[in-house]
Amino acid sequence: MVLIDTHAHLEDIKDLDGALKRARKAKVLAVITVGSDYETSLWALRNSGEHSSGLRVYPALGIHPWSASSINAKDLDALLELMHKNVEGYVAVGEVGLDYWYRDVRRNPEGRELQKTIFKEMLRIAVEYGKPVSIHSRGAWRDCLELVVESRVESAVFHWFSGPRDVLDEIIDRGYYISATPAAAYSKEHRSAVKNAPLENIVLETDSPVSYKGEVAEPAHVTRTLKAVAQLKGLEEPYIEEKTTENARKLFRI
Ligand SMILES: [Zn+2]
């Protein structure tokens, strides 16, 4: 049995080599490292491949909604070029999306339009190259889903989904996925989403190095996500492990 951490920001992990070794010991076979802007997307491309521990790192490229308001035209062009020129080099477009709770957007409503413009561009690339999309949708769940549907994206995962039930139901109806994080152990909204989504539509992740209850996450902690999902579903861990790994392989074609 093996686990896949489908969403992490490896460039931000302090002792990355040690973290990947610990992950491999924890049965993590692969990690998808997502970009947030040009620099981190480039980092993801350059640092993917097989680690000495045997763990495999796969890159996803994109602009995080938090970077949407600060990215300059030069970096945006450079990222687009990177995405067009390395089509075979990355497994997904991400982390992309909308975040209406982000401070810049709260202060400046035009920020929403900026996020939408960039998100649409990212979705267009995903459709052009048939890539799955890793989506950040905090506070913007309905708009995110609508843009994804409008752009006719074939496969998508609504990462760490904590949105309302009606949006979740539509995500599922359309055959998209949500991902569970270690917050599935305690966050009311996230637990409700994981509980209500069929196992066929769930993948596991850590969003490392995010802190959960004050503890910095690393990919090995995907075992905590597994445990929380198993508890919520009332099913054995090995079964959840098998199904969610199968889902991740199918979604990211890895
Ligand atoms: Zn993330």
mmCIF file of C-alpha atoms and ligand atoms in Angstrom:
data_model
loop_
_atom_site.group_PDB
_atom_site.id
_atom_site.type_symbol
_atom_site.label_atom_id
_atom_site.label_comp_id
_atom_site.label_asym_id
_atom_site.label_seq_id
_atom_site.Cartn_x
_atom_site.Cartn_y
_atom_site.Cartn_z
ATOM 1 C CA MET A 1 0.000 0.000 0.000
ATOM 2 C CA VAL A 2 1.156 3.507 -0.805
ATOM 3 C CA LEU A 3 0.050 7.083 -0.309
ATOM 4 C CA ILE A 4 0.190 10.116 -2.579
ATOM 5 C CA ASP A 5 0.336 13.656 -1.190
ATOM 6 C CA THR A 6 -1.545 15.427 -3.977
ATOM 7 C CA HIS A 7 -0.843 19.021 -2.878
ATOM 8 C CA ALA A 8 2.250 20.410 -1.174
ATOM 9 C CA HIS A 9 4.491 23.462 -1.478
ATOM 10 C CA LEU A 10 7.838 21.679 -1.232
ATOM 11 C CA GLU A 11 9.884 24.820 -1.939
ATOM 12 C CA ASP A 12 8.782 26.208 1.436
ATOM 13 C CA ILE A 13 9.848 23.168 3.484
ATOM 14 C CA LYS A 14 12.948 23.830 5.599
ATOM 15 C CA ASP A 15 14.553 20.374 5.747
ATOM 16 C CA LEU A 16 13.207 19.107 2.447
ATOM 17 C CA ASP A 17 15.596 16.189 2.091
ATOM 18 C CA GLY A 18 14.755 14.937 5.575
ATOM 19 C CA ALA A 19 11.048 15.545 5.030
ATOM 20 C CA LEU A 20 11.021 13.485 1.833
ATOM 21 C CA LYS A 21 12.905 10.663 3.558
ATOM 22 C CA ARG A 22 10.397 10.666 6.406
ATOM 23 C CA ALA A 23 7.566 10.712 3.880
ATOM 24 C CA ARG A 24 8.945 7.698 2.038
ATOM 25 C CA LYS A 25 9.211 5.846 5.373
ATOM 26 C CA ALA A 26 5.572 6.717 5.972
ATOM 27 C CA LYS A 27 4.650 4.924 2.711
ATOM 28 C CA VAL A 28 4.326 8.115 0.665
ATOM 29 C CA LEU A 29 5.296 7.158 -2.855
ATOM 30 C CA ALA A 30 4.669 10.471 -4.584
ATOM 31 C CA VAL A 31 4.114 14.165 -3.888
ATOM 32 C CA ILE A 32 2.659 16.765 -6.214
ATOM 33 C CA THR A 33 4.372 20.081 -5.575
ATOM 34 C CA VAL A 34 2.264 23.028 -6.714
ATOM 35 C CA GLY A 35 3.535 26.388 -7.917
ATOM 36 C CA SER A 36 2.153 29.719 -6.700
ATOM 37 C CA ASP A 37 3.845 32.102 -9.152
ATOM 38 C CA TYR A 38 6.594 32.081 -11.776
ATOM 39 C CA GLU A 39 9.506 31.439 -9.383
ATOM 40 C CA THR A 40 7.855 28.602 -7.481
ATOM 41 C CA SER A 41 6.500 27.021 -10.663
ATOM 42 C CA LEU A 42 10.008 27.046 -12.092
ATOM 43 C CA TRP A 43 11.244 25.536 -8.819
ATOM 44 C CA ALA A 44 8.600 22.795 -9.087
ATOM 45 C CA LEU A 45 9.711 21.936 -12.626
ATOM 46 C CA ARG A 46 13.393 21.849 -11.708
ATOM 47 C CA ASN A 47 12.991 19.867 -8.515
ATOM 48 C CA SER A 48 10.692 17.155 -9.755
ATOM 49 C CA GLY A 49 11.729 13.579 -10.448
ATOM 50 C CA GLU A 50 12.898 10.763 -8.250
ATOM 51 C CA HIS A 51 14.314 11.615 -4.832
ATOM 52 C CA SER A 52 17.131 9.478 -3.366
ATOM 53 C CA SER A 53 14.573 7.901 -1.014
ATOM 54 C CA GLY A 54 12.670 6.538 -4.004
ATOM 55 C CA LEU A 55 9.821 8.997 -3.555
ATOM 56 C CA ARG A 56 8.704 10.716 -6.756
ATOM 57 C CA VAL A 57 7.975 14.451 -6.988
ATOM 58 C CA TYR A 58 5.607 15.655 -9.707
ATOM 59 C CA PRO A 59 5.209 19.349 -10.555
ATOM 60 C CA ALA A 60 2.074 21.440 -11.017
ATOM 61 C CA LEU A 61 2.412 24.959 -12.425
ATOM 62 C CA GLY A 62 0.231 27.967 -11.789
ATOM 63 C CA ILE A 63 -0.501 31.285 -10.089
ATOM 64 C CA HIS A 64 -2.063 31.187 -6.651
ATOM 65 C CA PRO A 65 -4.921 33.679 -6.220
ATOM 66 C CA TRP A 66 -2.859 35.390 -3.494
ATOM 67 C CA SER A 67 -0.218 36.164 -6.131
ATOM 68 C CA ALA A 68 -2.735 37.394 -8.689
ATOM 69 C CA SER A 69 -2.625 40.987 -7.476
ATOM 70 C CA SER A 70 1.138 41.188 -7.187
ATOM 71 C CA ILE A 71 2.397 39.337 -10.257
ATOM 72 C CA ASN A 72 3.941 41.656 -12.853
ATOM 73 C CA ALA A 73 3.500 41.354 -16.617
ATOM 74 C CA LYS A 74 7.024 40.016 -17.107
ATOM 75 C CA ASP A 75 6.581 37.167 -14.620
ATOM 76 C CA LEU A 76 3.135 36.348 -15.972
ATOM 77 C CA ASP A 77 4.539 36.079 -19.491
ATOM 78 C CA ALA A 78 7.452 33.997 -18.244
ATOM 79 C CA LEU A 79 5.079 31.598 -16.482
ATOM 80 C CA LEU A 80 2.818 31.263 -19.525
ATOM 81 C CA GLU A 81 5.851 30.529 -21.670
ATOM 82 C CA LEU A 82 7.026 27.939 -19.141
ATOM 83 C CA MET A 83 3.616 26.251 -19.285
ATOM 84 C CA HIS A 84 3.461 26.250 -23.091
ATOM 85 C CA LYS A 85 7.027 25.047 -23.581
ATOM 86 C CA ASN A 86 7.080 22.250 -21.010
ATOM 87 C CA VAL A 87 3.752 20.606 -21.712
ATOM 88 C CA GLU A 88 5.087 17.121 -21.022
ATOM 89 C CA GLY A 89 6.934 18.280 -17.913
ATOM 90 C CA TYR A 90 4.065 18.891 -15.483
ATOM 91 C CA VAL A 91 1.088 16.848 -14.339
ATOM 92 C CA ALA A 92 -1.391 19.588 -13.436
ATOM 93 C CA VAL A 93 -2.217 23.274 -13.467
ATOM 94 C CA GLY A 94 -2.119 24.548 -9.890
ATOM 95 C CA GLU A 95 -2.337 26.067 -7.461
ATOM 96 C CA VAL A 96 -4.867 28.338 -9.116
ATOM 97 C CA GLY A 97 -8.285 29.701 -8.231
ATOM 98 C CA LEU A 98 -10.049 32.485 -6.373
ATOM 99 C CA ASP A 99 -9.946 33.641 -2.743
ATOM 100 C CA TYR A 100 -12.480 36.279 -1.749
ATOM 101 C CA TRP A 101 -11.339 36.193 1.870
ATOM 102 C CA TYR A 102 -7.805 37.219 1.004
ATOM 103 C CA ARG A 103 -6.897 40.601 2.535
ATOM 104 C CA ASP A 104 -6.064 42.330 -0.782
ATOM 105 C CA VAL A 105 -9.453 41.418 -2.182
ATOM 106 C CA ARG A 106 -11.320 42.471 0.939
ATOM 107 C CA ARG A 107 -9.713 45.893 0.712
ATOM 108 C CA ASN A 108 -10.031 46.225 -3.029
ATOM 109 C CA PRO A 109 -13.023 44.673 -4.823
ATOM 110 C CA GLU A 110 -11.223 45.002 -8.159
ATOM 111 C CA GLY A 111 -8.930 42.293 -6.864
ATOM 112 C CA ARG A 112 -11.675 39.784 -7.558
ATOM 113 C CA GLU A 113 -11.665 40.656 -11.244
ATOM 114 C CA LEU A 114 -7.889 40.364 -11.359
ATOM 115 C CA GLN A 115 -8.064 36.903 -9.765
ATOM 116 C CA LYS A 116 -10.760 35.854 -12.209
ATOM 117 C CA THR A 117 -8.802 37.023 -15.259
ATOM 118 C CA ILE A 118 -5.747 35.042 -14.211
ATOM 119 C CA PHE A 119 -7.748 31.988 -13.151
ATOM 120 C CA LYS A 120 -9.517 31.924 -16.537
ATOM 121 C CA GLU A 121 -6.159 32.085 -18.314
ATOM 122 C CA MET A 122 -4.904 29.154 -16.232
ATOM 123 C CA LEU A 123 -8.063 27.166 -16.979
ATOM 124 C CA ARG A 124 -7.636 27.883 -20.685
ATOM 125 C CA ILE A 125 -4.157 26.311 -20.586
ATOM 126 C CA ALA A 126 -5.486 23.304 -18.663
ATOM 127 C CA VAL A 127 -8.122 22.740 -21.342
ATOM 128 C CA GLU A 128 -5.666 23.284 -24.183
ATOM 129 C CA TYR A 129 -3.299 20.611 -22.861
ATOM 130 C CA GLY A 130 -5.818 18.349 -21.141
ATOM 131 C CA LYS A 131 -4.328 18.885 -17.663
ATOM 132 C CA PRO A 132 -6.179 18.436 -14.372
ATOM 133 C CA VAL A 133 -6.467 21.560 -12.193
ATOM 134 C CA SER A 134 -5.690 21.955 -8.473
ATOM 135 C CA ILE A 135 -8.037 24.655 -7.232
ATOM 136 C CA HIS A 136 -7.983 27.027 -4.275
ATOM 137 C CA SER A 137 -11.563 28.232 -3.753
ATOM 138 C CA ARG A 138 -11.739 29.796 -0.252
ATOM 139 C CA GLY A 139 -14.747 32.068 0.092
ATOM 140 C CA ALA A 140 -15.295 31.854 -3.669
ATOM 141 C CA TRP A 141 -16.584 28.325 -4.014
ATOM 142 C CA ARG A 142 -19.536 29.026 -6.303
ATOM 143 C CA ASP A 143 -17.603 31.353 -8.650
ATOM 144 C CA CYS A 144 -14.715 28.893 -8.859
ATOM 145 C CA LEU A 145 -17.005 26.049 -9.833
ATOM 146 C CA GLU A 146 -18.814 28.221 -12.385
ATOM 147 C CA LEU A 147 -15.569 29.255 -14.083
ATOM 148 C CA VAL A 148 -14.362 25.653 -14.140
ATOM 149 C CA VAL A 149 -17.609 24.474 -15.699
ATOM 150 C CA GLU A 150 -17.717 27.383 -18.191
ATOM 151 C CA SER A 151 -14.193 26.664 -19.355
ATOM 152 C CA ARG A 152 -15.076 22.981 -19.872
ATOM 153 C CA VAL A 153 -12.248 21.691 -17.723
ATOM 154 C CA GLU A 154 -12.348 17.920 -17.749
ATOM 155 C CA SER A 155 -10.736 17.085 -14.434
ATOM 156 C CA ALA A 156 -10.300 19.189 -11.349
ATOM 157 C CA VAL A 157 -9.724 18.883 -7.624
ATOM 158 C CA PHE A 158 -11.130 21.449 -5.234
ATOM 159 C CA HIS A 159 -8.278 21.418 -2.791
ATOM 160 C CA TRP A 160 -9.049 21.418 0.998
ATOM 161 C CA PHE A 161 -12.696 21.975 0.147
ATOM 162 C CA SER A 162 -14.626 23.611 2.982
ATOM 163 C CA GLY A 163 -17.459 25.207 1.037
ATOM 164 C CA PRO A 164 -21.228 24.811 1.143
ATOM 165 C CA ARG A 165 -23.132 21.619 0.470
ATOM 166 C CA ASP A 166 -24.803 22.710 -2.776
ATOM 167 C CA VAL A 167 -21.429 23.491 -4.397
ATOM 168 C CA LEU A 168 -20.019 20.206 -3.121
ATOM 169 C CA ASP A 169 -22.929 18.269 -4.603
ATOM 170 C CA GLU A 170 -22.372 19.883 -7.980
ATOM 171 C CA ILE A 171 -18.625 19.194 -7.850
ATOM 172 C CA ILE A 172 -19.463 15.537 -7.292
ATOM 173 C CA ASP A 173 -22.215 15.439 -9.948
ATOM 174 C CA ARG A 174 -19.755 16.765 -12.475
ATOM 175 C CA GLY A 175 -17.192 14.120 -11.615
ATOM 176 C CA TYR A 176 -14.660 16.473 -10.044
ATOM 177 C CA TYR A 177 -12.736 15.757 -6.841
ATOM 178 C CA ILE A 178 -12.131 17.372 -3.485
ATOM 179 C CA SER A 179 -8.970 16.859 -1.466
ATOM 180 C CA ALA A 180 -8.734 16.247 2.256
ATOM 181 C CA THR A 181 -6.000 17.728 4.479
ATOM 182 C CA PRO A 182 -5.023 17.023 8.106
ATOM 183 C CA ALA A 183 -7.706 19.619 9.023
ATOM 184 C CA ALA A 184 -10.211 16.810 8.389
ATOM 185 C CA ALA A 185 -9.456 15.857 12.009
ATOM 186 C CA TYR A 186 -10.966 19.042 13.472
ATOM 187 C CA SER A 187 -12.329 21.670 11.025
ATOM 188 C CA LYS A 188 -16.121 21.613 11.060
ATOM 189 C CA GLU A 189 -16.592 22.788 7.457
ATOM 190 C CA HIS A 190 -13.871 20.572 6.027
ATOM 191 C CA ARG A 191 -15.112 17.535 7.958
ATOM 192 C CA SER A 192 -18.604 18.053 6.648
ATOM 193 C CA ALA A 193 -17.338 18.162 3.036
ATOM 194 C CA VAL A 194 -15.227 15.025 3.451
ATOM 195 C CA LYS A 195 -18.099 13.224 5.127
ATOM 196 C CA ASN A 196 -20.566 14.129 2.394
ATOM 197 C CA ALA A 197 -18.342 13.450 -0.618
ATOM 198 C CA PRO A 198 -18.233 9.879 -1.915
ATOM 199 C CA LEU A 199 -14.877 8.184 -1.452
ATOM 200 C CA GLU A 200 -14.603 7.926 -5.269
ATOM 201 C CA ASN A 201 -14.231 11.719 -5.368
ATOM 202 C CA ILE A 202 -11.642 12.211 -2.620
ATOM 203 C CA VAL A 203 -7.857 12.469 -2.769
ATOM 204 C CA LEU A 204 -5.464 13.081 0.132
ATOM 205 C CA GLU A 205 -2.943 15.862 0.681
ATOM 206 C CA THR A 206 -1.136 17.947 3.309
ATOM 207 C CA ASP A 207 -0.745 21.454 1.773
ATOM 208 C CA SER A 208 2.683 21.360 3.480
ATOM 209 C CA PRO A 209 4.165 23.369 5.096
ATOM 210 C CA VAL A 210 0.868 24.813 6.349
ATOM 211 C CA SER A 211 0.456 24.692 10.144
ATOM 212 C CA TYR A 212 -2.345 22.626 11.610
ATOM 213 C CA LYS A 213 -3.101 23.510 15.217
ATOM 214 C CA GLY A 214 0.328 25.088 15.455
ATOM 215 C CA GLU A 215 2.254 22.177 13.958
ATOM 216 C CA VAL A 216 4.007 22.614 10.616
ATOM 217 C CA ALA A 217 2.945 19.930 8.138
ATOM 218 C CA GLU A 218 5.206 17.859 5.913
ATOM 219 C CA PRO A 219 4.233 15.224 3.330
ATOM 220 C CA ALA A 220 4.596 12.355 5.865
ATOM 221 C CA HIS A 221 1.539 13.839 7.590
ATOM 222 C CA VAL A 222 -0.671 12.610 4.779
ATOM 223 C CA THR A 223 -1.045 9.614 7.117
ATOM 224 C CA ARG A 224 -2.916 11.986 9.449
ATOM 225 C CA THR A 225 -5.224 12.943 6.625
ATOM 226 C CA LEU A 226 -5.759 9.253 5.939
ATOM 227 C CA LYS A 227 -6.599 8.592 9.564
ATOM 228 C CA ALA A 228 -9.088 11.485 9.740
ATOM 229 C CA VAL A 229 -10.827 10.399 6.529
ATOM 230 C CA ALA A 230 -11.038 6.787 7.735
ATOM 231 C CA GLN A 231 -12.633 7.966 10.975
ATOM 232 C CA LEU A 232 -15.117 10.207 9.188
ATOM 233 C CA LYS A 233 -16.088 7.444 6.794
ATOM 234 C CA GLY A 234 -16.148 4.736 9.453
ATOM 235 C CA LEU A 235 -13.939 2.561 7.242
ATOM 236 C CA GLU A 236 -10.564 0.880 7.693
ATOM 237 C CA GLU A 237 -7.441 2.876 6.831
ATOM 238 C CA PRO A 238 -6.058 0.369 4.287
ATOM 239 C CA TYR A 239 -9.281 0.578 2.325
ATOM 240 C CA ILE A 240 -9.244 4.400 2.281
ATOM 241 C CA GLU A 241 -5.560 4.289 1.343
ATOM 242 C CA GLU A 242 -6.168 2.004 -1.606
ATOM 243 C CA LYS A 243 -9.141 3.959 -2.944
ATOM 244 C CA THR A 244 -7.717 7.467 -2.556
ATOM 245 C CA THR A 245 -4.364 6.462 -4.079
ATOM 246 C CA GLU A 246 -6.246 4.950 -6.992
ATOM 247 C CA ASN A 247 -8.188 8.220 -7.336
ATOM 248 C CA ALA A 248 -4.980 10.276 -7.291
ATOM 249 C CA ARG A 249 -3.379 8.101 -9.974
ATOM 250 C CA LYS A 250 -6.433 8.417 -12.150
ATOM 251 C CA LEU A 251 -6.824 12.164 -11.653
ATOM 252 C CA PHE A 252 -3.177 13.099 -12.251
ATOM 253 C CA ARG A 253 -2.385 10.175 -14.599
ATOM 254 C CA ILE A 254 0.636 9.161 -12.544
HETATM 255 ZN ZN ZN B 1 -1.701 25.106 -1.319
#
